[in-house]
PDB file of C-alpha atoms in Angstrom:
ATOM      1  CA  UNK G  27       0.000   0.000   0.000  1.00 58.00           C
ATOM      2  CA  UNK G  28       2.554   2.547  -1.095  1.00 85.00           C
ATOM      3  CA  UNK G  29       1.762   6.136  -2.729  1.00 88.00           C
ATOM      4  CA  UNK G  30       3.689   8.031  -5.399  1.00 89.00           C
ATOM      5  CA  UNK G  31       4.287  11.926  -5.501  1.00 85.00           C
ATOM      6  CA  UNK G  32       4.686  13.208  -8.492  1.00 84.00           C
ATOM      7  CA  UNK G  33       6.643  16.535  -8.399  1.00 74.00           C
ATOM      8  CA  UNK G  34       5.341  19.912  -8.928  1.00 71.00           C
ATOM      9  CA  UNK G  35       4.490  20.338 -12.513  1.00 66.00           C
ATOM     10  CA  UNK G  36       2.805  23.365 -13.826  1.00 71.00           C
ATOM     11  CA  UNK G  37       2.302  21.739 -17.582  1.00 76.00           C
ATOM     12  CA  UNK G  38      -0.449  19.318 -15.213  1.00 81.00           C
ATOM     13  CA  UNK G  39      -1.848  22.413 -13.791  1.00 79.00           C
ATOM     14  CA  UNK G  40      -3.137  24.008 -16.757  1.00 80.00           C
ATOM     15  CA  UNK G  41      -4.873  21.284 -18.210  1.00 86.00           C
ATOM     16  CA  UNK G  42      -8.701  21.686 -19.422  1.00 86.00           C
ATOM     17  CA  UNK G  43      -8.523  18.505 -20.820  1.00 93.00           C
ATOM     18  CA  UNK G  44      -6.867  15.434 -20.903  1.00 95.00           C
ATOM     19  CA  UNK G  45      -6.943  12.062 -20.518  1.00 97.00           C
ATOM     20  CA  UNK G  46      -5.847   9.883 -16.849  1.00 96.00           C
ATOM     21  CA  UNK G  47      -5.454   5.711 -17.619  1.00 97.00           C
ATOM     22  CA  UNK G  48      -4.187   3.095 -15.648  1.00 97.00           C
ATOM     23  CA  UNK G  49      -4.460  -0.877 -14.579  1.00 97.00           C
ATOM     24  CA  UNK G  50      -5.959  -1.472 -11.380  1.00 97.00           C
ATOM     25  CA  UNK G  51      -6.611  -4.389  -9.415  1.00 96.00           C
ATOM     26  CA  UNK G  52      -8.390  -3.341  -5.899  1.00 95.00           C
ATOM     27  CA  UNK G  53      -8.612  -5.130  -3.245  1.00 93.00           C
ATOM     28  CA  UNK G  54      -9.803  -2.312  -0.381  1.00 84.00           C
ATOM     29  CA  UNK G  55     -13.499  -1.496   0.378  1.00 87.00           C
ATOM     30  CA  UNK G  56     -14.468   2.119   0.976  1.00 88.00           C
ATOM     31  CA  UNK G  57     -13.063   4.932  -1.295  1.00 90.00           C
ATOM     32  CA  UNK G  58      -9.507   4.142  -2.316  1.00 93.00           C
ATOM     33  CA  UNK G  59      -7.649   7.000  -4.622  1.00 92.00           C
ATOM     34  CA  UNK G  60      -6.046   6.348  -7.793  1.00 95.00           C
ATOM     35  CA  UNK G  61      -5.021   8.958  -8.308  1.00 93.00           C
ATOM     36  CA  UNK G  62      -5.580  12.716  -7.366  1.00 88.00           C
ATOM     37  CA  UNK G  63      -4.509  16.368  -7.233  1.00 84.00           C
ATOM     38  CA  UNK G  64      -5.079  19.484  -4.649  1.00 80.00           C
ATOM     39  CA  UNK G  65      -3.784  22.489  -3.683  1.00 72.00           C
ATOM     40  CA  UNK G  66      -3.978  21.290  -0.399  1.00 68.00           C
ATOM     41  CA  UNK G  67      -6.138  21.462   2.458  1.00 67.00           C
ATOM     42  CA  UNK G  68      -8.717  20.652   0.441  1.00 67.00           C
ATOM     43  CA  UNK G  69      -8.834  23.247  -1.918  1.00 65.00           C
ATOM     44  CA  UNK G  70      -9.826  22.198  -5.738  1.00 67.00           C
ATOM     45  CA  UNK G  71      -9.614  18.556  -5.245  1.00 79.00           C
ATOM     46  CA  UNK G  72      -9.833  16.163  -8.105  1.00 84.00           C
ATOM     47  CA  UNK G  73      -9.477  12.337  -7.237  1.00 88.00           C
ATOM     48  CA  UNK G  74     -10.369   9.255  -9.229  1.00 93.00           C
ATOM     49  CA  UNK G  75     -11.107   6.609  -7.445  1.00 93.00           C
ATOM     50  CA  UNK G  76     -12.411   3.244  -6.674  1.00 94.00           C
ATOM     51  CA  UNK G  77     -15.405   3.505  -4.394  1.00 93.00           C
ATOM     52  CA  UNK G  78     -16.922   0.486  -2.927  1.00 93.00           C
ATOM     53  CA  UNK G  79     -16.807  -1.221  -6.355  1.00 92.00           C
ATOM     54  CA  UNK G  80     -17.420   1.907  -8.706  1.00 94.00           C
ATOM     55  CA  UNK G  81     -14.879   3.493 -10.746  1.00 95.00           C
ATOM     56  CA  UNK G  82     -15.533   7.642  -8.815  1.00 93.00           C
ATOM     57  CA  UNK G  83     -14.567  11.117  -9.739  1.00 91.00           C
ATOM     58  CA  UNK G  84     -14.745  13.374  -6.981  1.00 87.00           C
ATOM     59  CA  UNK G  85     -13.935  17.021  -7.584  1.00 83.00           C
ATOM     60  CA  UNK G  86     -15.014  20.469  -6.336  1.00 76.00           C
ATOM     61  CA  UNK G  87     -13.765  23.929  -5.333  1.00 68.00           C
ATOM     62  CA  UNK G  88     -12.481  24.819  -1.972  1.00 60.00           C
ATOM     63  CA  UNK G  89     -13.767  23.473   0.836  1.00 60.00           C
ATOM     64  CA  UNK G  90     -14.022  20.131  -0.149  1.00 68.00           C
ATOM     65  CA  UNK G  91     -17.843  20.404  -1.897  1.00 69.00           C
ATOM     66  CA  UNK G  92     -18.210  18.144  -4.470  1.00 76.00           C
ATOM     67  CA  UNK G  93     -19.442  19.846  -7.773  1.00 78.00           C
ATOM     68  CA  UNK G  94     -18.687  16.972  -9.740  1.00 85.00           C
ATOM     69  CA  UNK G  95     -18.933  13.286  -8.945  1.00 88.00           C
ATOM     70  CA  UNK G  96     -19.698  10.698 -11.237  1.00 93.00           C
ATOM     71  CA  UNK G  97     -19.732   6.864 -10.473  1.00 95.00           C
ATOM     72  CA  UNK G  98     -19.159   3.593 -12.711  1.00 96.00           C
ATOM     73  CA  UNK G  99     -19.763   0.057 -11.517  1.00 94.00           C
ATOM     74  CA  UNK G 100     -17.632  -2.312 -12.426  1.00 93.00           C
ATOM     75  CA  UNK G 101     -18.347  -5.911 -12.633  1.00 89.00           C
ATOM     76  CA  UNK G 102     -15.758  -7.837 -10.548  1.00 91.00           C
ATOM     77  CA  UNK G 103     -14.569  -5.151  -9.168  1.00 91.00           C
ATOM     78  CA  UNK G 104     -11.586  -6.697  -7.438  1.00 91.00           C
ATOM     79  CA  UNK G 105     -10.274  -8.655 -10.925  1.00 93.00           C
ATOM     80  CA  UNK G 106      -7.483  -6.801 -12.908  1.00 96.00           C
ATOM     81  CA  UNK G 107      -9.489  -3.862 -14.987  1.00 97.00           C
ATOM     82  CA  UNK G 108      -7.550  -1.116 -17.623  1.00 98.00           C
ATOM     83  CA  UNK G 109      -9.562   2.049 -16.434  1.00 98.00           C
ATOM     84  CA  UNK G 110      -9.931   5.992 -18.056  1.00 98.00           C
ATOM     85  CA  UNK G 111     -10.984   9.409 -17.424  1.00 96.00           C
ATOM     86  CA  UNK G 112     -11.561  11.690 -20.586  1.00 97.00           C
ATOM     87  CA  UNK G 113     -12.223  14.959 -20.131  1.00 95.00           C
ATOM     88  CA  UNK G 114     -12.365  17.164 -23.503  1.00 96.00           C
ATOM     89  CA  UNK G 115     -14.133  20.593 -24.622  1.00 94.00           C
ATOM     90  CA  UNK G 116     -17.181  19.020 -24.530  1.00 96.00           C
ATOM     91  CA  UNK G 117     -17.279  16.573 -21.495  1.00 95.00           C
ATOM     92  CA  UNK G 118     -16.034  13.611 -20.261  1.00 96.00           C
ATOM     93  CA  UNK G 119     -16.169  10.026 -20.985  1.00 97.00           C
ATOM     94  CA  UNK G 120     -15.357   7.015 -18.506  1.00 97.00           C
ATOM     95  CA  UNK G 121     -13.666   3.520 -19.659  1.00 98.00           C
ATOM     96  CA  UNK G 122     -13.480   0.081 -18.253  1.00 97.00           C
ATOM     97  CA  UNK G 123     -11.060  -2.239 -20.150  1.00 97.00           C
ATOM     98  CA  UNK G 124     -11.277  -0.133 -23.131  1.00 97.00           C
ATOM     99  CA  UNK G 125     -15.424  -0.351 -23.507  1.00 97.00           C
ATOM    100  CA  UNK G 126     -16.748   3.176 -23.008  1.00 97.00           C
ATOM    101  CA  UNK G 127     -19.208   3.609 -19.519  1.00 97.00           C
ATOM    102  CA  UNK G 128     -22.514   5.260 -18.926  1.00 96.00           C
ATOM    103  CA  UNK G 129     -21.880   6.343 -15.488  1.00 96.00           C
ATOM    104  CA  UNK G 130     -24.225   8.074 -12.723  1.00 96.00           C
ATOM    105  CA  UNK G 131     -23.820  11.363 -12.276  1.00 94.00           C
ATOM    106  CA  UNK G 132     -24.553  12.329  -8.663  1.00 91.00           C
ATOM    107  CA  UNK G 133     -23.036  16.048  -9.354  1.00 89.00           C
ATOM    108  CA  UNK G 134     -22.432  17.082 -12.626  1.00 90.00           C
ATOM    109  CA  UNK G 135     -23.706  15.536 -16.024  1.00 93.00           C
ATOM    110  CA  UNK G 136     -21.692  14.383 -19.020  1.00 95.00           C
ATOM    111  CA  UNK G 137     -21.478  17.821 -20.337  1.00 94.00           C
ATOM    112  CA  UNK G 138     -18.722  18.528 -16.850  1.00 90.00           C
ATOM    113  CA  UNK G 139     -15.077  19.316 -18.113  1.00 88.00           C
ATOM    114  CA  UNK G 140     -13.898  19.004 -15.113  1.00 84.00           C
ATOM    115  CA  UNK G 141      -9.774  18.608 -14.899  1.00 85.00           C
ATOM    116  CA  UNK G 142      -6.331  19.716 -13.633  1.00 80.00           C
ATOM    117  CA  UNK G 143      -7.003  23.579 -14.230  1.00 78.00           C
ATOM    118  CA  UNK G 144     -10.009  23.545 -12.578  1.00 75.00           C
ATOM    119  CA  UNK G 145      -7.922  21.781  -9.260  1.00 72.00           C
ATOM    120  CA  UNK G 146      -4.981  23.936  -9.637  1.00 61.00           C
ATOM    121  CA  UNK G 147      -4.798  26.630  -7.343  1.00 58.00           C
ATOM    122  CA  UNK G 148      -1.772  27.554  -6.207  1.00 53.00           C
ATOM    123  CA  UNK G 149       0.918  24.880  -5.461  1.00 51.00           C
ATOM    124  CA  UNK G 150      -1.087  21.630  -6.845  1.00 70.00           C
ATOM    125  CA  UNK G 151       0.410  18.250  -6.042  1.00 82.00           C
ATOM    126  CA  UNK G 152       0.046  15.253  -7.494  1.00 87.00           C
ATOM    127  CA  UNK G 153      -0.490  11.761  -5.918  1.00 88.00           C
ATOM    128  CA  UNK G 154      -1.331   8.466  -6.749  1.00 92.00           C
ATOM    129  CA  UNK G 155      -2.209   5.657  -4.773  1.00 94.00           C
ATOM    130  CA  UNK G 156      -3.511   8.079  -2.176  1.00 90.00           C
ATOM    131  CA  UNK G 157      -5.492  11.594  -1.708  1.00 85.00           C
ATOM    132  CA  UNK G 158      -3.133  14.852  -1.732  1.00 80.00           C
ATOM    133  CA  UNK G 159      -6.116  16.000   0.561  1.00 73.00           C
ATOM    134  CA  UNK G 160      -6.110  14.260   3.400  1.00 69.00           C
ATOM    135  CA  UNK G 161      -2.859  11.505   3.070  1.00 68.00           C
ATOM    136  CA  UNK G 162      -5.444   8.758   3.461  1.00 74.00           C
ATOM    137  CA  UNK G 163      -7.991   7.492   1.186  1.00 84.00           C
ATOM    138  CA  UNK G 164      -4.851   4.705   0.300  1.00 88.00           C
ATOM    139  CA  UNK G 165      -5.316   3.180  -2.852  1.00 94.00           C
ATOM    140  CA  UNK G 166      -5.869  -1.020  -1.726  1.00 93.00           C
ATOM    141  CA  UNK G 167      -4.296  -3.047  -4.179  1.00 94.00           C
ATOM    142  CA  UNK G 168      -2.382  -2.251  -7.196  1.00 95.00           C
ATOM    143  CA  UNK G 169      -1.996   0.523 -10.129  1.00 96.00           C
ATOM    144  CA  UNK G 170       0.285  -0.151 -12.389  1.00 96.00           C
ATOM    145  CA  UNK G 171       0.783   1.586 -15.925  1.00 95.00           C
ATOM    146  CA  UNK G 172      -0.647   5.201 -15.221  1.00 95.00           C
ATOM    147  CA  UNK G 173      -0.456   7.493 -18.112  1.00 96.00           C
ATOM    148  CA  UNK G 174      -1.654  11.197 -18.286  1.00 94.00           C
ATOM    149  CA  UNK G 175      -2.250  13.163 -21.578  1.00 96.00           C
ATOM    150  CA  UNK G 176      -2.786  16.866 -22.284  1.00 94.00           C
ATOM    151  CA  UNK G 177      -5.495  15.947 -24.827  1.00 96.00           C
ATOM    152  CA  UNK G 178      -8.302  13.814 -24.876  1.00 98.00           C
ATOM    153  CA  UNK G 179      -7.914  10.083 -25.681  1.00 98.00           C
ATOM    154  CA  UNK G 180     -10.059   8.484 -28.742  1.00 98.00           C
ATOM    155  CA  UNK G 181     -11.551   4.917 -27.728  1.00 98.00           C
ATOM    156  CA  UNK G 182      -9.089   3.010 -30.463  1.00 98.00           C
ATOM    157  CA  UNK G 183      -6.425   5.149 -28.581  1.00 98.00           C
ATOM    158  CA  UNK G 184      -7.550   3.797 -25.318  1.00 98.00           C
ATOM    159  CA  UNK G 185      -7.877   0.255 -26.266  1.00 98.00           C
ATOM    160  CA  UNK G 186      -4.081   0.534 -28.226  1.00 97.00           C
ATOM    161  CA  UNK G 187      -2.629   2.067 -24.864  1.00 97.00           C
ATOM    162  CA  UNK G 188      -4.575  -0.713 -22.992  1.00 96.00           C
ATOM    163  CA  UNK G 189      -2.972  -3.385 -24.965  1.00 95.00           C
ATOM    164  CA  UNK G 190       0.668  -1.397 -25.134  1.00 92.00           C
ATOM    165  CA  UNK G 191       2.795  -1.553 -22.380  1.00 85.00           C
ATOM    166  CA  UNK G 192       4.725   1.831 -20.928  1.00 84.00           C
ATOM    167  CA  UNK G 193       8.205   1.756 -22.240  1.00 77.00           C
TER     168      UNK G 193
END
């Protein structure tokens, strides 16, 4: 149950769109982060996550107020699944081994671009395996093969990258 800390990088902070990917295979219960940036003390918070077997985005402004949270279930949660986050000018789109989601929206609708820029205020960092927010929220299990773009992701790109190791 180990975190990484990715280094202050304004290039991330910017971002309206983009696309976050990884392999996951969780074995927690609760809300486990995969990954997630703040500005600390809850301020901006983005996080995707897996909560109690749903694939989650949790974001908001400060104060830690959700004004975006959508939710995917995922069948066999616990098995090994290839996961994404799109987020481009008009929306975002959620992936599960490379097959495009319809997910609940509790806050927000499809139409949310929700991303780094809107999370970066002031000195964001970036974690994953575990919320910048609160240094809990541990990620239970394993991520492996995370990838962030500055652009959003096509499925066929998705499905290549899921089938493509990092080099």
């Amino acid at each position: 149950n180990s975190f990484v800390t990715l280094s202050k990088n304004d290039v991330y902070d910017g971002l309206t769109q983009g696309t976050v990917e990884a392999w996951v295979q969780w074995s927690g219960s609760g809300y486990d982060t995969i990954f997630s940036a703040d500005s600390g003390n809850c301020l901006n918070p983005f996080e995707l996550a897996m909560d109690n077997g749903r694939l989650a985005v949790w974001a908001g402004p400060s104060g830690c107020s959700a004004t975006f949270n959508a939710e995917v279930t995922i069948p066999n949660p616990t098995g090994w699944h290839h996961i994404a986050y799109v987020v481009s000018a008009t929306g975002n789109e959620f992936y599960v081994d490379g097959v495009k989601q319809t997910p609940t929206y509790v806050i927000g609708s499809a139409a949310t671009a929700f991303f780094f820029s809107n999370a970066a205020a002031g000195a964001t960092k970036y974690e994953i395996g575990r919320s910048v927010d609160n240094n809990v929220e541990t990620f239970q299990g394993t991520i492996d093969e995370v990838r962030i773009y500055d652009r959003a992701l096509t499925a066929t790109e998705i499905q290549n990258d899921m089938n493509t190791p990092v080099q």
